Short mmCIF file of C-alpha atoms in Angstrom, two decimals:
data_model
loop_
_atom_site.label_atom_id
_atom_site.label_comp_id
_atom_site.label_asym_id
_atom_site.label_seq_id
_atom_site.Cartn_x
_atom_site.Cartn_y
_atom_site.Cartn_z
CA MET A 1 57.02 4.63 -4.03
CA ALA A 2 58.61 6.97 -1.51
CA ALA A 3 56.29 9.79 -2.55
CA SER A 4 53.28 7.49 -2.19
CA ARG A 5 54.36 6.54 1.35
CA ARG A 6 54.69 10.24 2.23
CA THR A 7 51.15 10.89 0.94
CA HIS A 8 49.62 7.99 2.81
CA ARG A 9 51.40 8.46 6.15
CA PRO A 10 49.28 11.43 7.36
CA ARG A 11 46.12 9.51 6.50
CA LEU A 12 47.34 6.44 8.38
CA THR A 13 48.20 8.63 11.38
CA LEU A 14 44.72 10.17 11.31
CA VAL A 15 43.05 6.74 11.10
CA LEU A 16 45.08 5.53 14.09
CA LEU A 17 44.24 8.64 16.13
CA VAL A 18 40.53 8.38 15.28
CA LEU A 19 40.51 4.70 16.27
CA ALA A 20 42.28 5.54 19.53
CA SER A 21 39.74 8.30 20.25
CA ILE A 22 36.76 6.05 19.52
CA THR A 23 38.23 3.37 21.78
CA ILE A 24 38.67 5.89 24.62
CA ILE A 25 35.11 7.24 24.14
CA THR A 26 33.66 3.70 24.13
CA LEU A 27 35.55 2.72 27.29
CA ASP A 28 34.48 5.96 28.99
CA TYR A 29 30.85 5.42 27.93
CA ARG A 30 30.90 1.89 29.38
CA GLY A 31 32.35 3.31 32.60
CA ASP A 32 35.55 1.26 32.30
CA THR A 33 37.82 4.31 32.54
CA LYS A 34 35.94 6.26 35.23
CA GLY A 35 38.50 5.43 37.91
CA ILE A 36 41.57 6.17 35.80
CA VAL A 37 40.13 9.27 34.14
CA GLY A 38 38.75 10.52 37.46
CA LYS A 39 42.16 10.21 39.09
CA ALA A 40 43.94 11.81 36.11
CA SER A 41 41.37 14.61 36.09
CA ALA A 42 41.83 15.18 39.83
CA ILE A 43 45.63 15.30 39.39
CA ALA A 44 45.28 17.78 36.52
CA HIS A 45 42.95 20.03 38.53
CA ASP A 46 45.20 19.85 41.59
CA ALA A 47 48.27 20.61 39.46
CA LEU A 48 46.63 23.71 38.02
CA ALA A 49 45.09 24.90 41.29
CA PRO A 50 48.25 26.59 42.69
CA ILE A 51 48.79 28.39 39.37
CA GLU A 52 45.16 29.49 39.32
CA ARG A 53 45.49 30.80 42.86
CA ALA A 54 48.85 32.45 42.13
CA THR A 55 47.71 34.11 38.92
CA ASP A 56 44.21 34.83 40.15
CA ALA A 57 45.06 38.26 41.47
CA GLY A 58 46.72 39.20 38.19
CA PHE A 59 44.48 37.56 35.61
CA ARG A 60 41.02 37.66 37.20
CA PRO A 61 40.82 41.47 36.84
CA ILE A 62 41.78 41.08 33.15
CA GLY A 63 38.97 38.57 32.69
CA GLY A 64 36.65 40.88 34.57
CA PHE A 65 37.75 43.85 32.48
CA LEU A 66 37.19 41.98 29.20
CA ALA A 67 33.83 40.71 30.42
CA GLY A 68 32.97 44.26 31.40
CA ALA A 69 34.01 45.52 27.98
CA LEU A 70 31.79 42.93 26.30
CA HIS A 71 28.87 44.02 28.45
CA GLY A 72 29.76 47.69 28.02
CA GLY A 73 26.40 48.76 26.61
CA ALA A 74 24.42 47.34 29.51
CA ILE A 75 26.81 48.84 32.06
CA GLU A 76 26.61 52.30 30.46
CA SER A 77 22.83 52.33 30.44
CA GLU A 78 22.76 51.10 34.02
CA ASN A 79 25.19 53.83 35.05
CA ALA A 80 23.05 56.49 33.37
CA ARG A 81 19.97 55.24 35.17
CA LEU A 82 21.81 55.29 38.50
CA ARG A 83 23.13 58.83 37.97
CA SER A 84 19.73 60.18 37.11
CA ALA A 85 18.10 58.36 40.01
CA ASN A 86 19.96 59.22 43.14
CA GLY A 87 23.56 60.34 42.69
CA ALA A 88 26.10 59.51 45.30
CA LEU A 89 23.68 57.90 47.73
CA GLU A 90 22.44 55.47 45.13
CA ARG A 91 26.02 54.48 44.25
CA LYS A 92 26.73 53.78 47.90
CA VAL A 93 23.76 51.46 48.06
CA VAL A 94 24.92 49.65 44.94
CA GLN A 95 28.39 49.19 46.41
CA THR A 96 27.03 47.64 49.59
CA ALA A 97 24.33 45.58 47.88
CA ASP A 98 26.75 42.91 46.71
CA ILE A 99 28.22 42.53 50.20
CA ARG A 100 24.73 42.31 51.71
CA ARG A 101 23.67 39.73 49.14
CA ARG A 102 26.71 37.54 49.94
CA LEU A 103 26.08 37.87 53.67
CA ALA A 104 22.40 37.02 53.22
CA GLN A 105 23.32 33.94 51.18
CA LEU A 106 25.73 32.80 53.89
CA ALA A 107 23.16 33.46 56.64
CA ARG A 108 20.50 31.48 54.76
CA LEU A 109 22.88 28.54 54.47
CA ASP A 110 22.92 28.37 58.28
CA HIS A 111 19.15 27.84 58.38
CA LEU A 112 18.09 25.33 55.75
CA PRO A 113 14.82 23.96 57.17
CA TRP A 114 14.55 21.29 54.50
CA ALA A 115 18.11 20.00 54.97
CA GLY A 116 17.14 18.41 58.30
CA ASN A 117 20.09 16.95 60.14
CA LEU A 118 22.15 16.36 57.01
CA PRO A 119 25.76 17.45 57.50
CA SER A 120 26.88 20.03 54.96
CA VAL A 121 29.93 21.89 53.71
CA ALA A 122 29.68 25.59 52.87
CA ALA A 123 31.55 26.43 49.67
CA GLN A 124 32.27 29.45 47.51
CA VAL A 125 31.55 29.53 43.77
CA VAL A 126 34.89 30.19 42.05
CA ALA A 127 34.06 29.65 38.36
CA GLN A 128 31.22 29.00 35.94
CA ASN A 129 30.83 26.81 32.86
CA ALA A 130 34.05 24.84 32.30
CA SER A 131 32.67 24.04 28.84
CA ASN A 132 30.35 25.87 26.46
CA PHE A 133 28.18 22.75 26.27
CA GLU A 134 27.14 22.37 29.89
CA ALA A 135 25.74 24.48 32.71
CA THR A 136 28.16 24.01 35.61
CA ILE A 137 29.86 25.86 38.43
CA GLN A 138 33.10 25.14 40.26
CA LEU A 139 33.37 25.28 44.04
CA ASP A 140 36.40 25.79 46.28
CA LYS A 141 35.77 22.64 48.35
CA GLY A 142 36.78 19.12 47.35
CA THR A 143 37.70 15.73 48.76
CA ASP A 144 39.86 17.44 51.44
CA ASN A 145 36.59 18.77 52.90
CA GLY A 146 34.54 15.59 52.50
CA VAL A 147 32.89 16.43 49.17
CA GLU A 148 32.19 13.43 46.90
CA VAL A 149 30.69 12.87 43.45
CA GLY A 150 26.89 12.63 43.58
CA MET A 151 26.33 14.93 46.58
CA PRO A 152 23.48 17.48 46.23
CA VAL A 153 24.30 21.19 46.27
CA VAL A 154 21.82 23.75 47.62
CA ALA A 155 21.60 27.49 48.09
CA GLY A 156 19.42 29.38 50.54
CA ALA A 157 16.31 29.15 48.36
CA GLY A 158 16.61 25.62 47.05
CA LEU A 159 18.38 23.03 44.92
CA VAL A 160 21.34 24.13 42.79
CA GLY A 161 22.56 20.82 41.35
CA ARG A 162 24.83 17.88 42.13
CA VAL A 163 28.57 17.25 42.23
CA VAL A 164 29.78 15.52 39.03
CA ALA A 165 33.57 15.78 39.41
CA VAL A 166 35.77 16.30 42.44
CA TRP A 167 39.44 16.78 43.22
CA HIS A 168 41.37 17.65 46.39
CA THR A 169 40.66 21.37 46.51
CA GLY A 170 37.52 21.79 44.43
CA CYS A 171 34.62 20.23 42.58
CA THR A 172 32.36 20.71 39.56
CA VAL A 173 28.60 20.98 40.06
CA GLN A 174 26.10 20.25 37.29
CA LEU A 175 23.30 22.83 37.60
CA ILE A 176 19.64 21.81 37.40
CA THR A 177 19.38 23.98 34.26
CA ASP A 178 21.84 21.74 32.36
CA VAL A 179 20.26 19.67 29.58
CA ARG A 180 21.64 16.49 31.19
CA SER A 181 19.91 17.23 34.52
CA ASN A 182 16.67 15.48 35.53
CA VAL A 183 15.19 15.82 39.02
CA GLY A 184 12.24 13.81 40.28
CA VAL A 185 9.76 16.13 42.03
CA ARG A 186 6.59 15.98 44.12
CA PHE A 187 4.02 18.77 44.40
CA GLY A 188 0.50 19.69 45.45
CA PRO A 189 -1.66 18.32 48.27
CA GLN A 190 -1.94 14.92 46.56
CA GLY A 191 1.83 14.60 46.21
CA ASP A 192 1.71 14.37 42.41
CA LEU A 193 4.95 13.37 40.73
CA GLY A 194 6.86 14.98 37.88
CA LEU A 195 10.33 15.24 36.36
CA VAL A 196 12.11 18.59 36.15
CA ALA A 197 14.45 18.70 33.14
CA GLY A 198 17.01 21.40 32.33
CA ARG A 199 16.85 23.28 29.03
CA GLY A 200 20.08 25.28 29.22
CA GLN A 201 21.36 28.23 31.19
CA GLY A 202 19.00 31.19 31.45
CA ARG A 203 16.03 29.17 30.20
CA SER A 204 13.06 27.96 32.19
CA LEU A 205 12.90 24.33 33.30
CA ALA A 206 10.54 21.80 31.73
CA VAL A 207 8.34 19.73 34.04
CA ASP A 208 7.59 16.41 32.34
CA LEU A 209 5.37 13.43 33.16
CA VAL A 210 2.58 15.56 34.69
CA ALA A 211 -0.71 13.82 33.90
CA PRO A 212 -3.40 15.87 32.05
CA GLY A 213 -5.89 17.44 34.43
CA THR A 214 -3.47 17.55 37.39
CA PRO A 215 -4.43 20.56 39.54
CA LEU A 216 -1.70 23.19 39.26
CA HIS A 217 -1.36 26.88 39.99
CA ARG A 218 1.24 29.49 39.12
CA GLY A 219 3.84 29.70 41.88
CA GLU A 220 3.33 26.08 42.98
CA VAL A 221 6.59 24.91 44.54
CA LEU A 222 8.09 21.61 43.34
CA PHE A 223 10.09 19.62 45.92
CA THR A 224 12.53 16.74 45.39
CA SER A 225 10.55 13.50 45.57
CA GLY A 226 13.14 11.33 47.31
CA LEU A 227 11.71 8.21 45.69
CA GLN A 228 13.68 4.99 45.80
CA ASN A 229 17.12 5.40 44.15
CA ALA A 230 16.52 9.16 43.79
CA LEU A 231 19.59 11.35 43.24
CA PHE A 232 18.45 13.86 45.89
CA PRO A 233 17.03 13.64 49.43
CA PRO A 234 13.30 14.44 49.73
CA GLY A 235 11.78 17.84 50.44
CA ILE A 236 14.28 20.26 48.85
CA PRO A 237 12.60 23.08 46.89
CA VAL A 238 13.63 22.73 43.23
CA ALA A 239 11.51 25.21 41.25
CA TRP A 240 8.19 27.03 41.08
CA VAL A 241 5.63 26.70 38.30
CA SER A 242 5.74 29.73 35.99
CA SER A 243 3.28 28.59 33.30
CA PHE A 244 1.22 25.57 32.34
CA SER A 245 -1.21 24.54 29.65
CA SER A 246 -3.00 21.45 28.52
CA SER A 247 -4.72 20.29 25.37
CA SER A 248 -7.30 17.53 25.10
CA SER A 249 -5.10 15.40 22.85
CA ALA A 250 -1.88 15.80 24.88
CA SER A 251 -0.54 12.88 26.89
CA GLN A 252 0.85 15.23 29.55
CA GLU A 253 0.53 18.81 30.78
CA SER A 254 2.95 21.33 29.31
CA VAL A 255 4.54 22.89 32.39
CA SER A 256 7.40 25.38 32.71
CA ALA A 257 9.12 26.29 35.97
CA GLU A 258 11.79 28.66 37.28
CA PRO A 259 14.55 27.47 39.65
CA SER A 260 13.87 28.32 43.32
CA ALA A 261 17.51 29.34 43.79
CA ASP A 262 18.75 32.28 41.72
CA LEU A 263 21.43 30.44 39.75
CA ALA A 264 22.68 33.61 38.03
CA VAL A 265 24.02 35.26 41.19
CA LEU A 266 25.38 32.36 43.21
CA SER A 267 28.26 33.25 45.54
CA TYR A 268 28.01 30.71 48.33
CA VAL A 269 26.34 27.30 48.34
CA SER A 270 26.12 24.30 50.62
CA VAL A 271 27.14 20.75 49.66
CA LEU A 272 24.90 18.26 51.49
CA GLN A 273 26.94 15.25 52.57
CA TRP A 274 24.30 12.81 51.39
CA GLN A 275 24.79 10.05 48.85
CA PRO A 276 22.06 8.46 46.72
CA ALA A 277 21.39 4.79 47.43
CA SER A 278 23.29 2.74 44.86
CA MET B 1 59.41 15.64 16.31
CA THR B 2 62.47 16.44 18.36
CA THR B 3 62.59 16.52 22.17
CA ALA B 4 62.73 20.31 21.95
CA ASP B 5 59.50 20.35 19.89
CA VAL B 6 57.75 18.11 22.44
CA ALA B 7 58.91 20.38 25.28
CA LYS B 8 57.72 23.49 23.44
CA CYS B 9 54.33 21.90 22.66
CA SER B 10 53.94 20.92 26.33
CA ILE B 11 54.64 24.51 27.38
CA VAL B 12 52.12 25.84 24.83
CA LEU B 13 49.45 23.38 26.01
CA PHE B 14 50.07 24.23 29.65
CA VAL B 15 49.90 27.98 29.01
CA ALA B 16 46.75 27.56 26.89
CA VAL B 17 44.95 25.47 29.54
CA ALA B 18 45.85 27.97 32.27
CA PHE B 19 44.80 30.90 30.05
CA GLN B 20 41.49 29.18 29.27
CA GLN B 21 40.74 28.41 32.92
CA VAL B 22 41.87 31.67 34.49
CA VAL B 23 41.17 34.35 31.86
CA LEU B 24 38.68 33.08 29.26
CA ASP B 25 36.28 30.99 31.35
CA PRO B 26 35.16 33.99 33.47
CA ILE B 27 34.29 35.93 30.27
CA SER B 28 30.77 34.58 30.02
CA VAL B 29 28.59 36.13 27.33
CA VAL B 30 25.06 34.64 27.40
CA GLY B 31 26.57 31.57 29.03
CA ALA B 32 29.40 30.99 26.52
CA HIS B 33 33.09 31.88 26.54
CA PRO B 34 35.88 31.98 23.91
CA GLU B 35 37.72 28.68 23.31
CA VAL B 36 41.47 29.00 22.83
CA MET B 37 42.06 25.21 22.82
CA VAL B 38 40.05 24.72 19.58
CA LEU B 39 41.93 27.62 18.01
CA LEU B 40 45.21 26.04 19.07
CA CYS B 41 44.38 22.89 17.10
CA VAL B 42 43.28 24.90 14.07
CA ALA B 43 46.60 26.74 14.24
CA ALA B 44 48.50 23.43 14.52
CA GLY B 45 46.90 22.10 11.33
CA TYR B 46 47.51 25.38 9.49
CA VAL B 47 51.10 25.87 10.62
CA ALA B 48 52.47 22.32 10.92
CA GLY B 49 50.46 20.42 8.32
CA PRO B 50 47.87 17.64 8.59
CA GLU B 51 49.91 14.89 10.27
CA ARG B 52 51.62 16.89 13.02
CA GLY B 53 48.46 18.96 13.42
CA ALA B 54 46.35 15.84 14.00
CA VAL B 55 48.77 14.51 16.64
CA PHE B 56 48.77 17.91 18.36
CA GLY B 57 44.94 18.09 18.20
CA PHE B 58 44.59 14.61 19.68
CA THR B 59 46.95 15.44 22.56
CA ALA B 60 45.36 18.83 23.22
CA GLY B 61 41.92 17.16 23.23
CA LEU B 62 42.94 14.60 25.83
CA VAL B 63 44.41 17.36 28.04
CA ALA B 64 41.27 19.52 27.68
CA ASP B 65 38.97 16.57 28.42
CA LEU B 66 40.68 16.13 31.80
CA PHE B 67 39.12 19.44 32.87
CA LEU B 68 35.61 18.70 31.57
CA PRO B 69 32.95 16.43 33.07
CA THR B 70 31.72 15.52 29.56
CA THR B 71 32.62 12.30 27.69
CA PHE B 72 36.38 11.67 27.82
CA GLY B 73 37.98 11.50 24.38
CA LEU B 74 35.36 13.56 22.56
CA SER B 75 37.56 16.65 22.18
CA ALA B 76 40.51 14.44 21.15
CA LEU B 77 38.47 12.86 18.33
CA ILE B 78 37.08 16.12 16.98
CA TRP B 79 40.23 18.19 17.29
CA CYS B 80 42.52 15.66 15.58
CA VAL B 81 40.10 15.46 12.64
CA LEU B 82 39.74 19.26 12.62
CA ALA B 83 43.50 19.89 12.63
CA TYR B 84 43.97 17.30 9.89
CA GLY B 85 41.22 18.91 7.82
CA VAL B 86 42.71 22.37 8.25
CA GLY B 87 46.14 21.03 7.29
CA VAL B 88 44.85 19.35 4.12
CA GLY B 89 42.54 22.22 3.20
CA THR B 90 45.16 24.94 3.49
CA SER B 91 48.26 23.09 2.32
CA GLY B 92 47.94 24.26 -1.28
CA LEU B 93 47.19 27.89 -0.41
CA VAL B 94 49.57 30.76 -1.02
CA ARG B 95 49.41 32.44 2.35
CA SER B 96 50.11 36.03 1.38
CA ALA B 97 46.73 37.61 2.17
CA TRP B 98 46.61 38.88 5.78
CA TRP B 99 42.94 38.01 6.16
CA LEU B 100 43.42 34.35 5.21
CA LEU B 101 44.62 33.48 8.71
CA LEU B 102 41.55 35.13 10.27
CA LEU B 103 39.24 33.39 7.80
CA VAL B 104 40.75 29.98 8.58
CA ALA B 105 40.68 30.66 12.35
CA ALA B 106 37.03 31.76 12.39
CA GLY B 107 35.73 29.17 9.91
CA ALA B 108 37.54 26.17 11.37
CA THR B 109 36.69 27.17 14.95
CA ALA B 110 33.02 27.34 14.00
CA ILE B 111 33.24 23.89 12.37
CA GLY B 112 35.03 22.48 15.43
CA ILE B 113 32.40 23.84 17.85
CA ALA B 114 29.52 22.63 15.67
CA LEU B 115 31.08 19.16 15.31
CA TYR B 116 31.44 18.89 19.08
CA ALA B 117 27.79 19.77 19.63
CA MET B 118 26.64 17.37 16.91
CA LEU B 119 28.65 14.49 18.37
CA GLU B 120 27.26 15.24 21.85
CA ALA B 121 23.78 15.11 20.31
CA VAL B 122 24.56 11.78 18.63
CA LEU B 123 25.80 10.41 21.96
CA GLY B 124 22.42 11.11 23.57
CA GLU B 125 22.22 14.82 24.39
CA PRO B 126 20.16 16.37 21.55
CA GLY B 127 19.28 19.35 23.78
CA VAL B 128 22.86 20.59 23.37
CA LEU B 129 22.13 21.72 19.78
CA THR B 130 19.40 24.17 20.79
CA ALA B 131 20.45 25.06 24.34
CA TYR B 132 24.15 25.79 23.89
CA LEU B 133 25.29 25.73 20.24
CA PRO B 134 24.11 29.16 18.94
CA GLN B 135 25.79 31.24 21.66
CA ALA B 136 28.89 28.97 21.66
CA LEU B 137 29.29 29.58 17.91
CA VAL B 138 28.93 33.37 18.12
CA VAL B 139 31.25 33.80 21.11
CA GLY B 140 33.69 31.14 19.86
CA VAL B 141 34.11 32.75 16.43
CA ALA B 142 34.43 36.25 17.92
CA GLY B 143 37.07 34.96 20.33
CA ALA B 144 38.91 33.19 17.51
CA LEU B 145 39.13 36.42 15.50
CA VAL B 146 40.60 38.29 18.48
CA LEU B 147 43.05 35.55 19.54
CA ALA B 148 44.04 34.23 16.09
CA VAL B 149 47.29 36.13 15.49
CA PRO B 150 48.98 35.49 18.88
CA THR B 151 47.79 31.86 18.94
CA PHE B 152 49.11 31.11 15.44
CA LYS B 153 52.45 32.75 16.33
CA LEU B 154 52.69 30.70 19.53
CA VAL B 155 51.98 27.45 17.69
CA ALA B 156 54.42 28.36 14.90
CA TRP B 157 57.12 28.74 17.58
CA ALA B 158 56.32 25.39 19.16
CA LEU B 159 55.49 23.39 16.05
CA PRO B 160 57.31 24.69 12.95
CA ALA B 161 56.27 23.35 9.56
CA PRO B 162 58.14 20.22 8.38
CA VAL B 163 61.10 21.04 6.14
CA SER B 164 59.56 19.36 3.07
CA GLU B 165 56.29 21.30 3.37
CA ALA B 166 58.04 24.57 4.10
CA SER B 167 60.22 24.20 1.00
CA SER B 168 57.27 23.21 -1.19
CA ARG B 169 55.36 26.28 0.00
CA SER B 170 58.27 28.57 -0.77
CA SER B 171 58.70 27.00 -4.21
CA ALA B 172 54.97 27.43 -4.89
CA ARG B 173 55.44 31.18 -4.44
CA GLY B 174 58.04 31.23 -7.24
CA PRO B 175 61.85 31.37 -7.29
CA ASN B 176 62.27 35.16 -7.06
CA ARG B 177 60.01 35.80 -4.07
#
């Protein structure tokens, strides 16, 4: 009897843990735990923030070194190309290029013609992809600076994404390339509508719901539609059309697009203090 | 579990979360990075057996979910089942071969990552399977192979095997060994 109890106890523990997990997932899916989990998540992020800052100087170079080692082949070939091209002068240009790029990004954030009079918060990108199953970035501005969940995030060239989690000193932004991201867009002289959907980091965006025969051209810029209950204000450049095709039997055009903002080299972005209508 | 065990496990979880956030997350290879938290749960099942491993996996999952904007509780569900499975699957093994630990680490990490993606797909995000899973698997398994030995040692310090299991393992190896 005692041996049987010992055998069954781990199974009973597992069943209880699985039931607890399913209950938590169900409550979270229904939105019942958003407040509690949001607060707990903010506390956890805030608790770790000082350690991240304190260890940043020590650990970040290790992460950078390991990342560099993993990309060793590409770096070597790039170095060889640079050496053969222009020697010391070329290296100098490369060293200053990153600084110029950051400055240019910051300067562009000062002149966002499509942001209108919307107040904004400039923020620095401090991390990418908290999980392997989402395309996100983390910023160094949070509720202390007026950032809230749902606010759009833009870079100099266009839309980057929207804030999905926030704590006192930072926030997480879901990029428009994430598979969960959908952005309503308007384009062309007729103001045709479409839906830009993410297909994962480094992949082109899909433009859905474009009626067959809609006039399109390569390079056509897609802007946020700003329709009723839209998640983004109108008129922000989202992407440009990179390819399109149509067949007679298709119910919609097959359109691919590239993000207007270069999401691979983001350093500074701007959080627009705008909230979608509930 | 004694109070000392709980304290040690808390320290291990805290160190692992900080290590993940500060060191591993910036190592992005084609958009994916190594996952020490999954490996931690695999190690818990391997070292401490199915029951204690499952409890550790559940707790680690809840902690990890606090830092992710995805569905809360998903990691807890998968990691407790994963740790339990590793505990049951390896309980009868004679652990003398050095490569067994690496095999378990790589195989179970791959299963854990794939399960996570499949459950995300079931919960309404089928794009996850094609957009993120392949690179997450490759980078996750490579990271598990590199981090396996220190992670298993760390978990063995925090969560030693129960006395009954430890004695049964030593008796399985024979009286003179």
